[in-house]
PDB file of C-alpha atoms and ligand atoms in Angstrom:
ATOM      1  CA  MET A   7       0.031   0.158  -0.266  1.00 42.00           C
ATOM      2  CA  ASP A   8       1.394   3.594  -1.052  1.00 44.00           C
ATOM      3  CA  THR A   9       1.071   5.592   2.427  1.00 43.00           C
ATOM      4  CA  ALA A  10       2.975   8.031   0.138  1.00 46.00           C
ATOM      5  CA  ALA A  11       0.356   9.034  -2.529  1.00 47.00           C
ATOM      6  CA  ARG A  12      -1.533   9.763   1.449  1.00 51.00           C
ATOM      7  CA  PRO A  13      -1.637  13.369   2.684  1.00 53.00           C
ATOM      8  CA  GLU A  14      -3.115  12.748   5.722  1.00 57.00           C
ATOM      9  CA  ALA A  15      -1.162   9.840   6.028  1.00 62.00           C
ATOM     10  CA  ASP A  16       1.681  11.701   5.564  1.00 74.00           C
ATOM     11  CA  THR A  17       0.763  14.751   8.227  1.00 82.00           C
ATOM     12  CA  SER A  18       2.011  12.951  11.299  1.00 88.00           C
ATOM     13  CA  LEU A  19       5.085  10.960   9.650  1.00 93.00           C
ATOM     14  CA  ILE A  20       5.972  14.550   9.026  1.00 94.00           C
ATOM     15  CA  ASP A  21       5.088  15.853  12.447  1.00 94.00           C
ATOM     16  CA  ASP A  22       6.814  13.337  14.001  1.00 95.00           C
ATOM     17  CA  LEU A  23       9.806  13.869  11.720  1.00 95.00           C
ATOM     18  CA  LYS A  24      10.104  16.932  12.564  1.00 94.00           C
ATOM     19  CA  ARG A  25      10.667  16.605  16.572  1.00 94.00           C
ATOM     20  CA  GLY A  26      13.232  14.195  15.808  1.00 94.00           C
ATOM     21  CA  ASP A  27      11.360  10.706  16.348  1.00 95.00           C
ATOM     22  CA  PRO A  28      13.602   8.001  15.409  1.00 95.00           C
ATOM     23  CA  GLY A  29      10.903   6.007  14.748  1.00 95.00           C
ATOM     24  CA  ALA A  30       9.579   8.138  12.372  1.00 96.00           C
ATOM     25  CA  TYR A  31      13.098   8.260  10.655  1.00 96.00           C
ATOM     26  CA  ARG A  32      12.896   4.270  10.538  1.00 95.00           C
ATOM     27  CA  GLN A  33       9.834   4.063   9.390  1.00 95.00           C
ATOM     28  CA  ALA A  34      10.358   6.901   6.573  1.00 96.00           C
ATOM     29  CA  VAL A  35      13.585   5.553   5.840  1.00 95.00           C
ATOM     30  CA  ARG A  36      12.737   2.394   4.493  1.00 93.00           C
ATOM     31  CA  GLU A  37       9.421   4.131   3.107  1.00 90.00           C
ATOM     32  CA  TYR A  38      10.966   6.774   0.531  1.00 92.00           C
ATOM     33  CA  SER A  39      14.545   5.230   0.126  1.00 92.00           C
ATOM     34  CA  PRO A  40      13.465   3.131  -2.886  1.00 85.00           C
ATOM     35  CA  GLY A  41      12.464   5.498  -4.877  1.00 83.00           C
ATOM     36  CA  MET A  42      14.919   8.214  -4.342  1.00 89.00           C
ATOM     37  CA  LEU A  43      17.817   5.891  -5.123  1.00 86.00           C
ATOM     38  CA  ALA A  44      15.785   5.571  -8.020  1.00 77.00           C
ATOM     39  CA  VAL A  45      16.367   9.582  -8.737  1.00 81.00           C
ATOM     40  CA  ALA A  46      19.631   9.229  -7.717  1.00 83.00           C
ATOM     41  CA  ARG A  47      20.281   6.237 -10.156  1.00 75.00           C
ATOM     42  CA  PHE A  48      18.874   8.300 -13.028  1.00 70.00           C
ATOM     43  CA  TYR A  49      22.449  10.967 -12.437  1.00 75.00           C
ATOM     44  CA  LEU A  50      24.755   9.169 -10.756  1.00 77.00           C
ATOM     45  CA  ASP A  51      26.590   5.078 -10.748  1.00 75.00           C
ATOM     46  CA  HIS A  52      25.306   2.569  -8.235  1.00 75.00           C
ATOM     47  CA  SER A  53      27.522   3.735  -5.139  1.00 83.00           C
ATOM     48  CA  SER A  54      27.533   7.521  -5.528  1.00 87.00           C
ATOM     49  CA  ALA A  55      23.972   7.402  -5.701  1.00 86.00           C
ATOM     50  CA  GLU A  56      23.686   5.307  -2.532  1.00 91.00           C
ATOM     51  CA  GLU A  57      25.913   7.886  -0.794  1.00 93.00           C
ATOM     52  CA  VAL A  58      24.083  11.384  -1.963  1.00 95.00           C
ATOM     53  CA  VAL A  59      20.614   8.892  -0.622  1.00 96.00           C
ATOM     54  CA  GLN A  60      22.561   9.210   2.729  1.00 96.00           C
ATOM     55  CA  ASP A  61      24.052  12.340   2.775  1.00 96.00           C
ATOM     56  CA  CYS A  62      20.178  13.762   1.943  1.00 97.00           C
ATOM     57  CA  TRP A  63      18.537  11.922   4.812  1.00 97.00           C
ATOM     58  CA  VAL A  64      21.241  13.329   6.781  1.00 96.00           C
ATOM     59  CA  THR A  65      20.083  17.015   5.670  1.00 96.00           C
ATOM     60  CA  VAL A  66      16.592  16.151   5.958  1.00 96.00           C
ATOM     61  CA  ILE A  67      16.902  16.373  10.096  1.00 95.00           C
ATOM     62  CA  ASP A  68      17.217  20.314   9.496  1.00 93.00           C
ATOM     63  CA  ALA A  69      15.399  20.806   6.350  1.00 95.00           C
ATOM     64  CA  ILE A  70      12.137  19.218   7.401  1.00 95.00           C
ATOM     65  CA  GLN A  71      11.579  22.109   9.888  1.00 94.00           C
ATOM     66  CA  LYS A  72      11.217  24.339   6.552  1.00 92.00           C
ATOM     67  CA  PHE A  73       8.595  21.296   4.916  1.00 92.00           C
ATOM     68  CA  GLU A  74       5.725  23.432   4.667  1.00 86.00           C
ATOM     69  CA  GLY A  75       3.830  20.491   2.889  1.00 82.00           C
ATOM     70  CA  ARG A  76       2.773  21.726   0.017  1.00 77.00           C
ATOM     71  CA  SER A  77       4.238  18.950  -1.885  1.00 78.00           C
ATOM     72  CA  GLY A  78       4.051  15.472  -1.018  1.00 87.00           C
ATOM     73  CA  LEU A  79       6.924  14.328   0.788  1.00 92.00           C
ATOM     74  CA  LYS A  80       7.643  11.857  -1.574  1.00 89.00           C
ATOM     75  CA  THR A  81       8.428  14.394  -3.730  1.00 88.00           C
ATOM     76  CA  TRP A  82       9.723  17.298  -1.412  1.00 92.00           C
ATOM     77  CA  LEU A  83      12.472  14.046  -1.242  1.00 94.00           C
ATOM     78  CA  HIS A  84      13.287  13.501  -4.998  1.00 90.00           C
ATOM     79  CA  ARG A  85      13.759  17.067  -5.468  1.00 90.00           C
ATOM     80  CA  ILE A  86      16.617  17.378  -2.967  1.00 94.00           C
ATOM     81  CA  VAL A  87      18.369  13.946  -4.419  1.00 93.00           C
ATOM     82  CA  ALA A  88      17.520  15.547  -7.936  1.00 89.00           C
ATOM     83  CA  ASN A  89      19.123  18.968  -6.514  1.00 90.00           C
ATOM     84  CA  ARG A  90      22.090  17.034  -4.715  1.00 92.00           C
ATOM     85  CA  CYS A  91      22.837  15.044  -7.993  1.00 88.00           C
ATOM     86  CA  LYS A  92      22.939  17.556 -10.711  1.00 83.00           C
ATOM     87  CA  ASN A  93      25.646  20.025  -7.982  1.00 86.00           C
ATOM     88  CA  LYS A  94      27.193  16.773  -8.561  1.00 84.00           C
ATOM     89  CA  LEU A  95      27.359  16.203 -12.003  1.00 78.00           C
ATOM     90  CA  ARG A  96      27.659  20.106 -13.065  1.00 72.00           C
ATOM     91  CA  SER A  97      31.029  19.944 -12.542  1.00 58.00           C
ATOM     92  CA  SER A  98      31.557  17.050 -15.148  1.00 58.00           C
ATOM     93  CA  LYS A  99      28.601  16.660 -17.584  1.00 52.00           C
ATOM     94  CA  ARG A 100      26.750  18.182 -19.969  1.00 50.00           C
ATOM     95  CA  GLU A 101      23.297  17.746 -21.020  1.00 53.00           C
ATOM     96  CA  VAL A 102      22.651  17.336 -24.297  1.00 50.00           C
ATOM     97  CA  ALA A 103      20.189  19.301 -25.930  1.00 58.00           C
ATOM     98  CA  MET A 104      17.347  17.687 -26.949  1.00 65.00           C
ATOM     99  CA  ASP A 105      14.673  19.310 -29.649  1.00 72.00           C
ATOM    100  CA  PHE A 106      11.231  20.049 -27.744  1.00 79.00           C
ATOM    101  CA  SER A 107       9.356  20.937 -31.618  1.00 84.00           C
ATOM    102  CA  GLU A 108       9.221  17.722 -32.348  1.00 88.00           C
ATOM    103  CA  SER A 109       7.282  15.016 -31.020  1.00 92.00           C
ATOM    104  CA  LEU A 110       7.581  11.773 -33.135  1.00 95.00           C
ATOM    105  CA  GLU A 111      10.907  10.014 -33.228  1.00 94.00           C
ATOM    106  CA  PRO A 112      11.922  10.722 -36.255  1.00 94.00           C
ATOM    107  CA  GLU A 113      12.222   6.298 -36.816  1.00 95.00           C
ATOM    108  CA  LEU A 114       7.745   6.515 -36.205  1.00 96.00           C
ATOM    109  CA  ALA A 115       7.424   9.779 -38.561  1.00 96.00           C
ATOM    110  CA  ASN A 116       9.435   8.128 -41.603  1.00 96.00           C
ATOM    111  CA  ARG A 117       6.257   5.618 -40.877  1.00 97.00           C
ATOM    112  CA  PHE A 118       3.408   7.690 -42.690  1.00 97.00           C
ATOM    113  CA  ASN A 119       3.130   9.055 -45.844  1.00 97.00           C
ATOM    114  CA  ALA A 120       2.510  12.137 -47.716  1.00 95.00           C
ATOM    115  CA  THR A 121      -1.330  12.438 -46.910  1.00 96.00           C
ATOM    116  CA  GLY A 122      -0.504  11.795 -43.192  1.00 97.00           C
ATOM    117  CA  ARG A 123      -1.769   7.997 -42.652  1.00 97.00           C
ATOM    118  CA  TRP A 124       0.226   4.397 -42.405  1.00 98.00           C
ATOM    119  CA  ASP A 125       2.351   3.129 -44.717  1.00 96.00           C
ATOM    120  CA  LEU A 126       4.152   0.932 -42.561  1.00 96.00           C
ATOM    121  CA  PRO A 127       2.226   0.174 -39.506  1.00 96.00           C
ATOM    122  CA  PRO A 128       2.513  -1.709 -36.496  1.00 94.00           C
ATOM    123  CA  LYS A 129       1.885  -5.096 -37.346  1.00 82.00           C
ATOM    124  CA  LEU A 130       2.208  -6.943 -34.162  1.00 82.00           C
ATOM    125  CA  GLN A 131      -0.561  -6.466 -31.158  1.00 82.00           C
ATOM    126  CA  PHE A 132       1.673  -6.683 -27.978  1.00 81.00           C
ATOM    127  CA  HIS A 133       0.674  -8.625 -25.256  1.00 67.00           C
ATOM    128  CA  ASP A 134      -2.067  -7.019 -22.854  1.00 57.00           C
ATOM    129  CA  SER A 135      -0.908  -7.859 -19.724  1.00 62.00           C
ATOM    130  CA  ALA A 136       2.878  -5.820 -19.161  1.00 63.00           C
ATOM    131  CA  ASP A 137       3.584  -8.470 -16.221  1.00 67.00           C
ATOM    132  CA  THR A 138       3.288 -10.655 -19.347  1.00 71.00           C
ATOM    133  CA  LEU A 139       6.005  -9.283 -21.180  1.00 69.00           C
ATOM    134  CA  MET A 140       7.607  -8.388 -18.003  1.00 69.00           C
ATOM    135  CA  GLU A 141       7.946 -12.474 -17.704  1.00 73.00           C
ATOM    136  CA  ASN A 142      10.437 -12.794 -20.759  1.00 74.00           C
ATOM    137  CA  GLY A 143      13.540 -11.882 -19.186  1.00 78.00           C
ATOM    138  CA  ALA A 144      15.755 -11.292 -22.459  1.00 82.00           C
ATOM    139  CA  LEU A 145      12.556  -8.285 -23.219  1.00 81.00           C
ATOM    140  CA  SER A 146      13.731  -7.133 -19.436  1.00 79.00           C
ATOM    141  CA  ASP A 147      17.198  -7.471 -19.929  1.00 83.00           C
ATOM    142  CA  CYS A 148      16.480  -5.152 -23.730  1.00 86.00           C
ATOM    143  CA  LEU A 149      14.013  -2.656 -22.142  1.00 84.00           C
ATOM    144  CA  ASP A 150      16.969  -2.161 -19.019  1.00 80.00           C
ATOM    145  CA  LYS A 151      19.838  -1.880 -22.371  1.00 85.00           C
ATOM    146  CA  HIS A 152      17.228   1.082 -23.766  1.00 87.00           C
ATOM    147  CA  LEU A 153      16.220   2.854 -20.605  1.00 82.00           C
ATOM    148  CA  SER A 154      20.053   3.872 -20.279  1.00 77.00           C
ATOM    149  CA  ALA A 155      20.420   4.443 -23.547  1.00 83.00           C
ATOM    150  CA  LEU A 156      17.912   6.574 -23.346  1.00 82.00           C
ATOM    151  CA  PRO A 157      18.801  11.079 -22.587  1.00 78.00           C
ATOM    152  CA  GLU A 158      18.681  11.732 -19.139  1.00 70.00           C
ATOM    153  CA  THR A 159      15.452  13.928 -19.022  1.00 75.00           C
ATOM    154  CA  GLN A 160      14.042  11.320 -20.803  1.00 81.00           C
ATOM    155  CA  ARG A 161      14.736   8.499 -18.508  1.00 79.00           C
ATOM    156  CA  SER A 162      14.489  10.891 -15.639  1.00 78.00           C
ATOM    157  CA  ALA A 163      10.959  11.653 -16.534  1.00 83.00           C
ATOM    158  CA  LEU A 164       9.611   8.260 -17.835  1.00 84.00           C
ATOM    159  CA  MET A 165      10.743   7.262 -14.450  1.00 80.00           C
ATOM    160  CA  LEU A 166       9.325   9.676 -12.043  1.00 82.00           C
ATOM    161  CA  TYR A 167       6.261   9.836 -14.410  1.00 87.00           C
ATOM    162  CA  GLU A 168       5.842   5.605 -15.038  1.00 84.00           C
ATOM    163  CA  ALA A 169       7.036   3.349 -12.347  1.00 76.00           C
ATOM    164  CA  HIS A 170       7.263   5.811  -9.644  1.00 74.00           C
ATOM    165  CA  GLN A 171       3.642   7.058 -11.057  1.00 77.00           C
ATOM    166  CA  HIS A 172       4.461  10.687  -9.868  1.00 82.00           C
ATOM    167  CA  LYS A 173       1.453  12.947 -11.255  1.00 85.00           C
ATOM    168  CA  SER A 174       2.699  15.394 -13.863  1.00 89.00           C
ATOM    169  CA  ASP A 175       2.895  18.583 -11.582  1.00 87.00           C
ATOM    170  CA  ASP A 176       5.778  16.668  -9.794  1.00 84.00           C
ATOM    171  CA  VAL A 177       7.598  15.725 -11.970  1.00 86.00           C
ATOM    172  CA  CYS A 178       7.950  19.077 -13.602  1.00 87.00           C
ATOM    173  CA  ASN A 179       8.845  20.629  -9.938  1.00 81.00           C
ATOM    174  CA  ILE A 180      11.478  17.797  -9.253  1.00 79.00           C
ATOM    175  CA  LEU A 181      13.127  17.823 -13.811  1.00 77.00           C
ATOM    176  CA  ASP A 182      12.818  21.714 -13.710  1.00 78.00           C
ATOM    177  CA  VAL A 183      11.209  21.094 -16.775  1.00 83.00           C
ATOM    178  CA  SER A 184       7.828  23.066 -18.553  1.00 90.00           C
ATOM    179  CA  ALA A 185       4.829  20.747 -18.218  1.00 92.00           C
ATOM    180  CA  SER A 186       4.372  21.155 -22.190  1.00 92.00           C
ATOM    181  CA  ASN A 187       8.522  19.598 -22.761  1.00 91.00           C
ATOM    182  CA  LEU A 188       7.948  16.962 -20.623  1.00 92.00           C
ATOM    183  CA  ARG A 189       4.812  15.811 -22.995  1.00 93.00           C
ATOM    184  CA  VAL A 190       6.927  15.669 -25.700  1.00 93.00           C
ATOM    185  CA  LEU A 191       9.977  13.686 -23.152  1.00 90.00           C
ATOM    186  CA  LEU A 192       8.050  11.493 -22.108  1.00 91.00           C
ATOM    187  CA  HIS A 193       5.510  10.851 -25.530  1.00 94.00           C
ATOM    188  CA  ARG A 194       9.350  10.061 -27.702  1.00 93.00           C
ATOM    189  CA  ALA A 195      10.384   7.642 -24.875  1.00 90.00           C
ATOM    190  CA  ARG A 196       7.673   6.404 -24.800  1.00 92.00           C
ATOM    191  CA  GLN A 197       7.682   5.985 -28.485  1.00 95.00           C
ATOM    192  CA  LYS A 198      11.633   4.518 -28.072  1.00 92.00           C
ATOM    193  CA  ILE A 199      10.442   1.200 -25.614  1.00 90.00           C
ATOM    194  CA  PHE A 200       7.045   1.150 -28.435  1.00 93.00           C
ATOM    195  CA  LEU A 201       9.537   0.849 -30.888  1.00 94.00           C
ATOM    196  CA  MET A 202      11.981  -1.461 -29.181  1.00 91.00           C
ATOM    197  CA  VAL A 203       8.983  -4.029 -28.073  1.00 89.00           C
ATOM    198  CA  GLU A 204       7.813  -4.251 -31.738  1.00 90.00           C
ATOM    199  CA  THR A 205      11.139  -5.092 -32.522  1.00 90.00           C
ATOM    200  CA  PHE A 206      11.443  -7.515 -29.863  1.00 87.00           C
ATOM    201  CA  GLN A 207       8.881  -9.024 -30.928  1.00 83.00           C
ATOM    202  CA  GLU A 208       9.218  -8.985 -34.935  1.00 83.00           C
ATOM    203  CA  THR A 209      12.113  -9.809 -34.677  1.00 85.00           C
ATOM    204  CA  GLY A 210      13.201 -11.900 -30.814  1.00 82.00           C
ATOM    205  CA  GLU A 211      16.259  -9.783 -30.580  1.00 85.00           C
ATOM    206  CA  CYS A 212      17.126  -6.774 -29.038  1.00 86.00           C
TER     207      CYS A 212
ATOM    208  CA  MET B  22      -9.345  16.234 -40.357  1.00 88.00           C
ATOM    209  CA  LEU B  23      -7.111  14.417 -38.305  1.00 95.00           C
ATOM    210  CA  MET B  24      -4.887  11.955 -39.905  1.00 97.00           C
ATOM    211  CA  CYS B  25      -2.786   8.924 -38.779  1.00 98.00           C
ATOM    212  CA  ARG B  26       0.156  11.128 -38.010  1.00 97.00           C
ATOM    213  CA  ASP B  27      -1.605  13.772 -36.476  1.00 97.00           C
ATOM    214  CA  LEU B  28      -3.447  11.159 -33.469  1.00 98.00           C
ATOM    215  CA  ALA B  29       0.396   9.834 -33.244  1.00 98.00           C
ATOM    216  CA  GLU B  30       1.438  13.308 -32.224  1.00 97.00           C
ATOM    217  CA  ILE B  31      -0.885  13.385 -29.561  1.00 97.00           C
ATOM    218  CA  ALA B  32      -1.112   9.341 -28.411  1.00 97.00           C
ATOM    219  CA  SER B  33       0.403   9.993 -25.329  1.00 96.00           C
ATOM    220  CA  ASP B  34      -1.189  12.738 -24.071  1.00 96.00           C
ATOM    221  CA  TYR B  35      -5.061  10.978 -25.114  1.00 97.00           C
ATOM    222  CA  ILE B  36      -3.946   8.295 -23.335  1.00 95.00           C
ATOM    223  CA  ASP B  37      -3.017  10.204 -19.634  1.00 93.00           C
ATOM    224  CA  GLY B  38      -6.036  11.820 -20.237  1.00 94.00           C
ATOM    225  CA  GLU B  39      -4.822  15.320 -21.172  1.00 94.00           C
ATOM    226  CA  LEU B  40      -6.249  15.819 -24.630  1.00 95.00           C
ATOM    227  CA  ASN B  41      -9.574  18.396 -23.939  1.00 96.00           C
ATOM    228  CA  ARG B  42     -13.113  16.598 -24.613  1.00 96.00           C
ATOM    229  CA  ARG B  43     -12.829  18.165 -27.857  1.00 96.00           C
ATOM    230  CA  GLN B  44      -9.682  16.501 -29.063  1.00 96.00           C
ATOM    231  CA  SER B  45     -10.198  13.149 -27.285  1.00 96.00           C
ATOM    232  CA  LEU B  46     -14.088  13.148 -28.940  1.00 97.00           C
ATOM    233  CA  THR B  47     -12.080  13.382 -32.443  1.00 97.00           C
ATOM    234  CA  VAL B  48      -9.256  10.917 -31.343  1.00 98.00           C
ATOM    235  CA  LYS B  49     -11.633   8.291 -30.052  1.00 97.00           C
ATOM    236  CA  MET B  50     -13.954   8.616 -33.553  1.00 97.00           C
ATOM    237  CA  HIS B  51     -10.910   8.430 -35.665  1.00 98.00           C
ATOM    238  CA  LEU B  52     -10.015   5.096 -33.593  1.00 97.00           C
ATOM    239  CA  MET B  53     -13.585   3.656 -34.295  1.00 97.00           C
ATOM    240  CA  MET B  54     -12.664   3.782 -37.474  1.00 96.00           C
ATOM    241  CA  CYS B  55      -8.830   3.019 -37.992  1.00 97.00           C
ATOM    242  CA  LYS B  56      -7.339  -0.196 -36.730  1.00 96.00           C
ATOM    243  CA  ASP B  57      -3.591   0.825 -37.352  1.00 97.00           C
ATOM    244  CA  CYS B  58      -4.111   3.226 -34.414  1.00 97.00           C
ATOM    245  CA  ARG B  59      -5.927   1.200 -32.547  1.00 96.00           C
ATOM    246  CA  THR B  60      -3.291  -1.321 -32.804  1.00 95.00           C
ATOM    247  CA  PHE B  61      -0.327   1.569 -32.140  1.00 96.00           C
ATOM    248  CA  ILE B  62      -2.092   3.662 -28.842  1.00 96.00           C
ATOM    249  CA  GLY B  63      -2.144  -0.419 -27.551  1.00 94.00           C
ATOM    250  CA  ASN B  64       0.975  -0.921 -28.067  1.00 93.00           C
ATOM    251  CA  LEU B  65       2.341   2.664 -26.903  1.00 94.00           C
ATOM    252  CA  ARG B  66       0.086   2.209 -24.042  1.00 92.00           C
ATOM    253  CA  ALA B  67       1.775  -1.458 -22.784  1.00 88.00           C
ATOM    254  CA  SER B  68       4.923  -0.081 -23.691  1.00 88.00           C
ATOM    255  CA  SER B  69       4.106   2.739 -20.801  1.00 87.00           C
ATOM    256  CA  ASN B  70       1.848  -0.225 -18.402  1.00 84.00           C
ATOM    257  CA  LEU B  71       5.216  -2.084 -19.054  1.00 81.00           C
ATOM    258  CA  LEU B  72       7.498   0.688 -17.261  1.00 77.00           C
ATOM    259  CA  SER B  73       4.960   0.706 -14.329  1.00 73.00           C
ATOM    260  CA  VAL B  74       6.092  -2.597 -13.868  1.00 70.00           C
ATOM    261  CA  HIS B  75       9.585  -2.321 -14.662  1.00 67.00           C
ATOM    262  CA  SER B  76      10.570  -0.187 -11.626  1.00 55.00           C
ATOM    263  CA  ALA B  77      14.029  -0.328 -10.253  1.00 49.00           C
ATOM    264  CA  SER B  78      15.704  -2.746  -7.778  1.00 51.00           C
ATOM    265  CA  ARG B  79      14.756  -2.385  -4.157  1.00 57.00           C
ATOM    266  CA  PRO B  80      17.634  -0.850  -1.594  1.00 66.00           C
ATOM    267  CA  ASP B  81      19.097  -3.429   0.446  1.00 77.00           C
ATOM    268  CA  GLU B  82      18.513  -4.057   4.095  1.00 86.00           C
ATOM    269  CA  GLN B  83      22.029  -3.624   4.586  1.00 90.00           C
ATOM    270  CA  PHE B  84      22.198  -0.199   2.865  1.00 91.00           C
ATOM    271  CA  LEU B  85      19.189   0.923   4.858  1.00 93.00           C
ATOM    272  CA  ARG B  86      20.845   0.707   8.409  1.00 94.00           C
ATOM    273  CA  GLN B  87      23.913   2.301   7.269  1.00 94.00           C
ATOM    274  CA  ILE B  88      21.563   5.105   6.792  1.00 95.00           C
ATOM    275  CA  ASP B  89      19.725   4.424  10.105  1.00 95.00           C
ATOM    276  CA  GLU B  90      22.731   4.511  11.777  1.00 95.00           C
ATOM    277  CA  ARG B  91      23.517   7.951  10.181  1.00 95.00           C
ATOM    278  CA  VAL B  92      20.185   9.274  11.244  1.00 95.00           C
ATOM    279  CA  ALA B  93      20.971   7.905  14.691  1.00 94.00           C
ATOM    280  CA  GLU B  94      23.818  10.655  14.508  1.00 94.00           C
ATOM    281  CA  ALA B  95      23.106  13.374  13.519  1.00 93.00           C
ATOM    282  CA  LEU B  96      19.931  13.612  15.571  1.00 93.00           C
ATOM    283  CA  ASN B  97      21.952  12.741  18.409  1.00 91.00           C
ATOM    284  CA  ASN B  98      24.411  15.392  17.392  1.00 87.00           C
ATOM    285  CA  ARG B  99      21.537  17.914  17.604  1.00 81.00           C
ATOM    286  CA  GLY B 100      20.494  16.965  20.802  1.00 65.00           C
ATOM    287  CA  THR B 101      16.364  16.822  21.324  1.00 52.00           C
ATOM    288  CA  LYS B 102      14.561  20.139  20.435  1.00 50.00           C
ATOM    289  CA  GLY B 103      10.557  20.054  21.608  1.00 47.00           C
ATOM    290  CA  SER B 104      10.902  16.673  22.345  1.00 48.00           C
ATOM    291  CA  GLU B 105      11.119  13.751  24.921  1.00 48.00           C
ATOM    292  CA  PRO B 106      14.219  11.695  24.600  1.00 45.00           C
ATOM    293  CA  ASP B 107      13.190   8.106  23.825  1.00 45.00           C
TER     294      ASP B 107
HETATM  295 ZN1  LIG C 309      -5.297   6.062 -38.108  1.00 72.27          ZN
END
């Protein structure tokens, strides 16, 4: 059960954290660290990501005093992690600029004719259930490979929105992108996954 | 008139319920008539669901205990403000 999705359940936990209750911290660490670690992993390798999450929890002890609860606790924590990771990266890595004006992946855009009808329509229907698809270990590996090949912002947007079920506003907040750019990021990333699964189903290869 | 390509451009907005009523109705009308786009939307939605299932690995218990220790240490250094110590 996802207590993070229920603001009223957060309120008493937040009060306990503000009071510095060790039990509340143990509970919060268990509830929120998986998501925080996932956010950190978008930016950093495994051990640096763990380090950032640990550091964040220590800063939370003071920072929580100023937390007003306008965003949910989960979003607030994820934002702290994302900012810390970005600061860590700022010196070493440059973000690749993305063209937000084009909402179709070139590989998909090429599949329509001049009148805007499908030239190469999707041939196969994917299995209904995602669980069934994921039972295929090879597909799961392939998905990992494609996810790690996505541009950082696309991957972050996709994972926060899909895997961690954040609302659009929250993802914009955490990643510092506009709502319309987020729509493009999500759509482009999903198309890549769509194309990947299609190739996988047709050829059995990643 | 909404063409297949136009639909593909706004497919994620449709899936996520981000279109207004009129746009959403136009997409629904197209989908009723176009099998290829029905397959496309279905597959794009399946791709999206795939990612919700494929969530990140869980941190191990040892890592969580390390955090507990650092938090406990920091709480002790800070002292107990406005609350009784346990
Ligand atoms: Zn169509």
